[in-house]
XYZ file of N, CA, C and O in Angstrom:
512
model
N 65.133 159.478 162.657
C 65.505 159.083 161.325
C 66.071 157.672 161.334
O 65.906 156.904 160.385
N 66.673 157.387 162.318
C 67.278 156.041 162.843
C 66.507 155.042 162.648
O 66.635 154.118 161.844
N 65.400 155.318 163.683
C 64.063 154.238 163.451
C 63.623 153.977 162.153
O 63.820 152.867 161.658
N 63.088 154.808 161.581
C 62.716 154.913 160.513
C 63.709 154.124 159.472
O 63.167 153.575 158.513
N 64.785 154.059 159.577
C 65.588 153.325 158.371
C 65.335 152.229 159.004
O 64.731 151.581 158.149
N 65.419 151.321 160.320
C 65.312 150.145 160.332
C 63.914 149.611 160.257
O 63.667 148.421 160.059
N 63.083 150.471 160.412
C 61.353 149.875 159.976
C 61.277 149.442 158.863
O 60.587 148.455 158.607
N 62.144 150.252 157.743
C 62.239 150.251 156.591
C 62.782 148.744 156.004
O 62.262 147.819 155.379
N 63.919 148.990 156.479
C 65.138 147.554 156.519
C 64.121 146.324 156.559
O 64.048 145.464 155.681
N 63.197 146.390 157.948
C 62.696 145.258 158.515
C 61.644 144.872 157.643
O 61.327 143.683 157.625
N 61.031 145.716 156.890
C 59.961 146.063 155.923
C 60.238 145.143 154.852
O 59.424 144.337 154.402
N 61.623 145.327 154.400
C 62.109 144.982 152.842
C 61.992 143.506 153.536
O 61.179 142.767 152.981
N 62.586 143.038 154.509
C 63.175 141.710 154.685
C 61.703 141.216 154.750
O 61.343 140.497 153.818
N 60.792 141.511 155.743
C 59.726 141.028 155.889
C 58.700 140.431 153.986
O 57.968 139.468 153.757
N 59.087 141.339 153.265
C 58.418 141.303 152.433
C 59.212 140.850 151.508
O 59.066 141.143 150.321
N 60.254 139.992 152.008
C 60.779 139.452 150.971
C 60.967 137.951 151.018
O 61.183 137.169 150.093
N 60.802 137.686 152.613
C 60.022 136.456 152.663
C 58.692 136.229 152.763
O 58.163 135.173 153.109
N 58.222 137.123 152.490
C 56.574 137.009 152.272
C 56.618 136.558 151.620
O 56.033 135.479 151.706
N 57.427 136.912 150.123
C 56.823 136.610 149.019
C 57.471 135.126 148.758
O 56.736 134.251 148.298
N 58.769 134.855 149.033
C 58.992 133.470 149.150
C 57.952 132.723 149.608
O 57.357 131.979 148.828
N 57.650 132.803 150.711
C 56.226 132.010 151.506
C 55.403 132.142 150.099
O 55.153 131.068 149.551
N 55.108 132.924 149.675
C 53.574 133.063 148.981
C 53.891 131.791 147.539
O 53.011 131.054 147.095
N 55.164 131.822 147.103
C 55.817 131.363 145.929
C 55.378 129.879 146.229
O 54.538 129.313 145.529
N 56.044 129.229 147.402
C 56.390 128.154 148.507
C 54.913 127.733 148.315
O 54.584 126.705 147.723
N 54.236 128.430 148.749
C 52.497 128.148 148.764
C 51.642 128.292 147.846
O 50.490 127.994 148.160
N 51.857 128.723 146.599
C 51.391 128.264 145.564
C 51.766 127.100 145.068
O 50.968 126.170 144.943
N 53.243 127.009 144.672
C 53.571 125.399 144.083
C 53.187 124.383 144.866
O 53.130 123.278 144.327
N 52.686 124.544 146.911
C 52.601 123.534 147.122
C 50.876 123.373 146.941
O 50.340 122.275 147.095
N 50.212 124.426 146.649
C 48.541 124.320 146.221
C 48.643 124.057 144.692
O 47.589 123.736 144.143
N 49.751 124.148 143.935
C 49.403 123.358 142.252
C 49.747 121.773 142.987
O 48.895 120.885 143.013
N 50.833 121.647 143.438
C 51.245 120.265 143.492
C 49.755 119.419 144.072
O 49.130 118.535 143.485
N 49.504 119.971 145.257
C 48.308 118.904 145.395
C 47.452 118.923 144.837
O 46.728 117.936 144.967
N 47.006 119.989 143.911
C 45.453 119.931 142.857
C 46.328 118.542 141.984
O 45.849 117.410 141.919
N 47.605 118.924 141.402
C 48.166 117.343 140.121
C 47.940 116.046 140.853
O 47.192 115.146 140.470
N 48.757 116.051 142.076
C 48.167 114.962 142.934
C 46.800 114.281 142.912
O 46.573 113.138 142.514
N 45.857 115.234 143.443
C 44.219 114.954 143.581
C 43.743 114.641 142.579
O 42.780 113.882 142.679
N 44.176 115.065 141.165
C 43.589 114.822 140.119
C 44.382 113.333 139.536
O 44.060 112.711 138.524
N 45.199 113.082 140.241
C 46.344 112.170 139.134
C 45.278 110.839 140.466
O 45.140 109.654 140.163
N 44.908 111.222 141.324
C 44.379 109.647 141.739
C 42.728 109.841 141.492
O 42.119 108.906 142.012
N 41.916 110.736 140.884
C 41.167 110.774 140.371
C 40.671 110.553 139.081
O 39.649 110.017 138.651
N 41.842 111.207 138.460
C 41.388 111.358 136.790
C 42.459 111.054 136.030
O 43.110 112.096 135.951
N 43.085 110.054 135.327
C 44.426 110.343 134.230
C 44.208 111.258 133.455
O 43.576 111.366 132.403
N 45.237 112.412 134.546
C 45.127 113.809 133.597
C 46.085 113.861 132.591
O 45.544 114.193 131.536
N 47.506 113.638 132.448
C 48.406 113.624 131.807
C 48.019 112.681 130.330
O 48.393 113.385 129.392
N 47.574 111.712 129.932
C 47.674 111.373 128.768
C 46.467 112.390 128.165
O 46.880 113.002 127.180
N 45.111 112.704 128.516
C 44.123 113.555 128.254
C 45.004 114.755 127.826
O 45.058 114.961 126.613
N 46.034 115.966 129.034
C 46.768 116.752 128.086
C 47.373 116.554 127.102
O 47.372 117.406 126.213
N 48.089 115.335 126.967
C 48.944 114.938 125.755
C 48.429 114.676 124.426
O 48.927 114.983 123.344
N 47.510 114.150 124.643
C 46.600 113.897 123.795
C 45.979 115.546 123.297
O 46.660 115.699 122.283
N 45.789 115.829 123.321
C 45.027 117.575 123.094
C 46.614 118.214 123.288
O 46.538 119.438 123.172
N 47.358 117.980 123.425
C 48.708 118.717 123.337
C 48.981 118.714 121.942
O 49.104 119.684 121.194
N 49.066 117.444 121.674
C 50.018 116.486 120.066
C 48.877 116.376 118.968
O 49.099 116.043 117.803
N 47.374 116.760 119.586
C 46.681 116.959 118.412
C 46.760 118.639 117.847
O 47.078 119.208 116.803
N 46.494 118.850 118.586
C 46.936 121.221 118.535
C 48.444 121.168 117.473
O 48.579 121.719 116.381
N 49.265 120.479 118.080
C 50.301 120.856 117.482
C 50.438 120.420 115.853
O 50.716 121.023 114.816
N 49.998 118.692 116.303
C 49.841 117.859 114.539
C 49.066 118.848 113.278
O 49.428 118.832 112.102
N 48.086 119.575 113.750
C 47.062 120.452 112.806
C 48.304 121.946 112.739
O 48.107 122.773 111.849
N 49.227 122.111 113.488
C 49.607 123.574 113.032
C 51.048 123.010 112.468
O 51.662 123.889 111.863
N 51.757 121.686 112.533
C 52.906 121.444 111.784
C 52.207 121.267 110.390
O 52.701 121.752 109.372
N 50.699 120.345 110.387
C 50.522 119.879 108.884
C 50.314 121.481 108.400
O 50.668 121.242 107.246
N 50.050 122.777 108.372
C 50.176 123.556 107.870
C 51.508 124.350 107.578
O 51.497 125.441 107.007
N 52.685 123.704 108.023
C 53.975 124.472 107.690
C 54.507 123.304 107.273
O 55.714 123.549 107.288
N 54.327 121.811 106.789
C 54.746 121.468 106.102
C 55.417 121.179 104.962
O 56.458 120.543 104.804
N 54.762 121.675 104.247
C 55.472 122.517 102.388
C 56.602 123.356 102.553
O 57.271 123.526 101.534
N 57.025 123.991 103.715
C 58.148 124.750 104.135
C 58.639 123.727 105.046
O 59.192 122.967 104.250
N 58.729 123.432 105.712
C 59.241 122.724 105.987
C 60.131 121.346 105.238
O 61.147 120.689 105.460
N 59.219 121.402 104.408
C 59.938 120.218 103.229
C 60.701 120.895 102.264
O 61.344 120.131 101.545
N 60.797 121.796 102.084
C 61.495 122.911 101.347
C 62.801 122.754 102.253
O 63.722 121.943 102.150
N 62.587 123.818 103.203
C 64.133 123.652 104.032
C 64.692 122.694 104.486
O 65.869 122.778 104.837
N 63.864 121.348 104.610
C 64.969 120.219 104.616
C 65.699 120.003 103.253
O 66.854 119.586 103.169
N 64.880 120.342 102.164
C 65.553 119.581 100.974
C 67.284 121.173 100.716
O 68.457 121.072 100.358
N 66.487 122.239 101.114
C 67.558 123.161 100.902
C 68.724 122.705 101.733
O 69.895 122.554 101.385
N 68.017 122.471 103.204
C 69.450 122.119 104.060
C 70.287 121.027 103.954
O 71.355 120.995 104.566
N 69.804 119.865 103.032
C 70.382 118.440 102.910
C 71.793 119.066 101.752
O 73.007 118.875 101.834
N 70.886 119.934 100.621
C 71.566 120.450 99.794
C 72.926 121.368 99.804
O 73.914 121.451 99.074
N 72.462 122.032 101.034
C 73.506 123.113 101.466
C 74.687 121.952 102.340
O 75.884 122.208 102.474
N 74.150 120.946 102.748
C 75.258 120.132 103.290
C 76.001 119.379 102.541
O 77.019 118.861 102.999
N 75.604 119.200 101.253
C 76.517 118.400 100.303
C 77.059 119.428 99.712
O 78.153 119.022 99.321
N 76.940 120.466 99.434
C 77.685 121.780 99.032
C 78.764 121.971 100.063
O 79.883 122.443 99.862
N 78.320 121.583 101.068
C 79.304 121.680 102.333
C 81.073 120.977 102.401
O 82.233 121.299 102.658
N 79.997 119.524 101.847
C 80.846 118.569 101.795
C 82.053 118.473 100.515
O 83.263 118.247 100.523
N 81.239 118.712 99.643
C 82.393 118.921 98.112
C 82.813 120.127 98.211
O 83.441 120.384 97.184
N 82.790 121.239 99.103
C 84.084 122.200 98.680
C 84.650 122.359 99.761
O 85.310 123.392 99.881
N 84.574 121.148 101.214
C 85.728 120.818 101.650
C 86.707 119.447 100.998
O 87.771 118.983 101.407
N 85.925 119.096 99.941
C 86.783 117.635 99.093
C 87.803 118.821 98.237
O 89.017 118.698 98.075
N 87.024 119.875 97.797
C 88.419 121.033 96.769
C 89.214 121.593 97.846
O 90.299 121.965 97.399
N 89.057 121.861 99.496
C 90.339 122.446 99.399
C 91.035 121.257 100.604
O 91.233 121.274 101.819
N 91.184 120.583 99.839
C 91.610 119.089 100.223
C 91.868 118.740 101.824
O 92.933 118.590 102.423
N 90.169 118.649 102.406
C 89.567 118.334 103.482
C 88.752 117.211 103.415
O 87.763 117.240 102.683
N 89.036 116.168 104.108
C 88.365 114.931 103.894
C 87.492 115.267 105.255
O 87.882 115.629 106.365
N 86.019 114.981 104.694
C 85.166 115.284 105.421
C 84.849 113.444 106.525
O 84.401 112.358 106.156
N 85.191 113.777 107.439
C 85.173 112.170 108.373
C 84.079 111.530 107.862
O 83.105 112.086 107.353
N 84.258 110.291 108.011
C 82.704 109.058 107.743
C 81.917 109.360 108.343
O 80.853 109.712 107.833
N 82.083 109.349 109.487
C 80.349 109.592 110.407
C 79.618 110.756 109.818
O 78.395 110.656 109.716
N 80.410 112.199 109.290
C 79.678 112.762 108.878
C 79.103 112.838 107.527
O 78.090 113.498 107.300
N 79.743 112.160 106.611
C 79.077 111.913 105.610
C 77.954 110.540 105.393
O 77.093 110.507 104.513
N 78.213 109.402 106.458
C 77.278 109.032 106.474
C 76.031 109.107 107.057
O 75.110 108.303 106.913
N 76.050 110.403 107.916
C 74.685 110.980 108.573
C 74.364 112.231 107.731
O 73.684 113.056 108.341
N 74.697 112.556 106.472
C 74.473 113.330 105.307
C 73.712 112.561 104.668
O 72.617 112.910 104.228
N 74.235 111.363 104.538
C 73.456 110.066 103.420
C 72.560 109.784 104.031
O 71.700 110.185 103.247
N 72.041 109.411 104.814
C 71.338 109.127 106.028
C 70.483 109.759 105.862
O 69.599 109.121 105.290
N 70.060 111.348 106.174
C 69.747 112.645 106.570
C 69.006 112.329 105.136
O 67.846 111.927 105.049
N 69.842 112.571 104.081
C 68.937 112.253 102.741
C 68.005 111.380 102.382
O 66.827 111.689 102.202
N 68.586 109.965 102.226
C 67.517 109.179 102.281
C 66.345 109.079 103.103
O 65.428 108.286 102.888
N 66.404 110.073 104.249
C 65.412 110.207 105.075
C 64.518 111.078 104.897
O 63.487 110.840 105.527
N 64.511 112.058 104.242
C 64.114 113.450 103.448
C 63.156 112.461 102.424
O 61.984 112.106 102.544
N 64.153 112.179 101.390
C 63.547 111.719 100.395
C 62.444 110.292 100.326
O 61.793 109.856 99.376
N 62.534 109.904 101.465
C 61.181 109.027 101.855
C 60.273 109.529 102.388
O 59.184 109.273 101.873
N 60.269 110.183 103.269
C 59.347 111.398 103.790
C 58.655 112.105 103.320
O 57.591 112.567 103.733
N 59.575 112.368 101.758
C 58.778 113.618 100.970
C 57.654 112.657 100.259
O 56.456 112.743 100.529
N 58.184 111.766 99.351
C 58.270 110.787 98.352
C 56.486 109.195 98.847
O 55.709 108.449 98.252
N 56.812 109.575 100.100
C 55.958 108.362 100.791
C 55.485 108.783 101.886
O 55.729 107.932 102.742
N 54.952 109.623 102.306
C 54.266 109.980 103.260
C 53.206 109.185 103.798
O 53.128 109.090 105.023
N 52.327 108.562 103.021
C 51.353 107.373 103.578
C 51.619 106.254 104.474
O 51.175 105.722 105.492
N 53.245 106.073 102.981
C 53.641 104.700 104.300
C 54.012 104.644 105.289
O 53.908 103.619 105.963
N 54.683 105.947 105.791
C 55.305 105.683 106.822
C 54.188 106.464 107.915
O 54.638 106.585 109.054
N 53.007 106.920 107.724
C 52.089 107.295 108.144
C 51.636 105.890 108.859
O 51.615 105.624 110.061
N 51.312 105.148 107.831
C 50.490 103.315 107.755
C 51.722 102.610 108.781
O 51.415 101.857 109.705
N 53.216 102.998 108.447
C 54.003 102.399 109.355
C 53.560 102.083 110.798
O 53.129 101.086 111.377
N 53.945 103.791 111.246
C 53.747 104.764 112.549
C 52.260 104.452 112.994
O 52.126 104.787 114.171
N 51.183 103.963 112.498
C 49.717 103.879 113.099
C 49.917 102.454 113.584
O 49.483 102.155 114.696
N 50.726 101.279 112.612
C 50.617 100.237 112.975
C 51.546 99.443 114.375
O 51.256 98.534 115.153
N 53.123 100.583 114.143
C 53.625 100.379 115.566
C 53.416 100.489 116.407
O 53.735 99.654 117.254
N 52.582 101.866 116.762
C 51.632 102.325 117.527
C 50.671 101.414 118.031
O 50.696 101.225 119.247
N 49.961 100.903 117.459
C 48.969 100.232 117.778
C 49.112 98.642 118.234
O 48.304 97.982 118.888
N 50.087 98.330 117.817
C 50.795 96.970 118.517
C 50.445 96.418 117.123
O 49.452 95.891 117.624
N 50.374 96.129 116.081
C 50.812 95.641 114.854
C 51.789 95.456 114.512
O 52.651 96.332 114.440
N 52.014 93.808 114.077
C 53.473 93.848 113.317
C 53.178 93.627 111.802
O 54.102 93.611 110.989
């Protein structure tokens, strides 16, 4: 019965750096496929690119909600702000001017979407 518990013992340990090893030896067979490919192929802007387009097509569909809950949350923060002015809490500058901020940023966004579309293509692109 003796034996038997330490076969056992030796069993667990054995197979528990197996599997470390096996872990060890996969990341080091991904690492060199990124390698091989990164002096072959610029893989990384190709994912990014097909990353930020996937995503651009499923934000422009939650947009309208999204513009909703900013305008609710800008709202709920100036609600914030005037009924700590009633129970006579002066709300600090920085945070009311990153309220103002926060707004005017909403409300160009909502309001002008092209331009700052036309902005963002032209910074991008090395346009001044």
């Amino acid at each position: 019965m003796a034996t038997s518990m330490s076969q056992i013992k030796e069993n667990q340990a054995t197979s528990k750096s197996g599997s470390w090893s096996t872990v060890v030896a996969s990341l080091a067979a991904l690492g060199s496929v990124i390698a091989a490919s990164s002096c072959c192929l610029p893989l990384l802007p190709f994912l990014f690119a097909a990353g930020a387009a996937g995503t651009s097509a499923f934000v422009a569909q939650l947009r309208p909600y999204l513009l909703v809950l900013s305008v609710l949350l800008i709202a709920f923060g100036f609600y914030k702000s005037w009924r700590a002015k009633q129970c006579n809490c002066k709300p600090s500058r920085i945070s009311t001017f990153l309220l103002c901020f926060s707004a005017i940023v909403v409300f160009v966004f909502i309001f002008f979407p092209q331009v700052i579309a036309n902005l963002v293509a032209d910074l991008l692109a090395g346009k001044s």
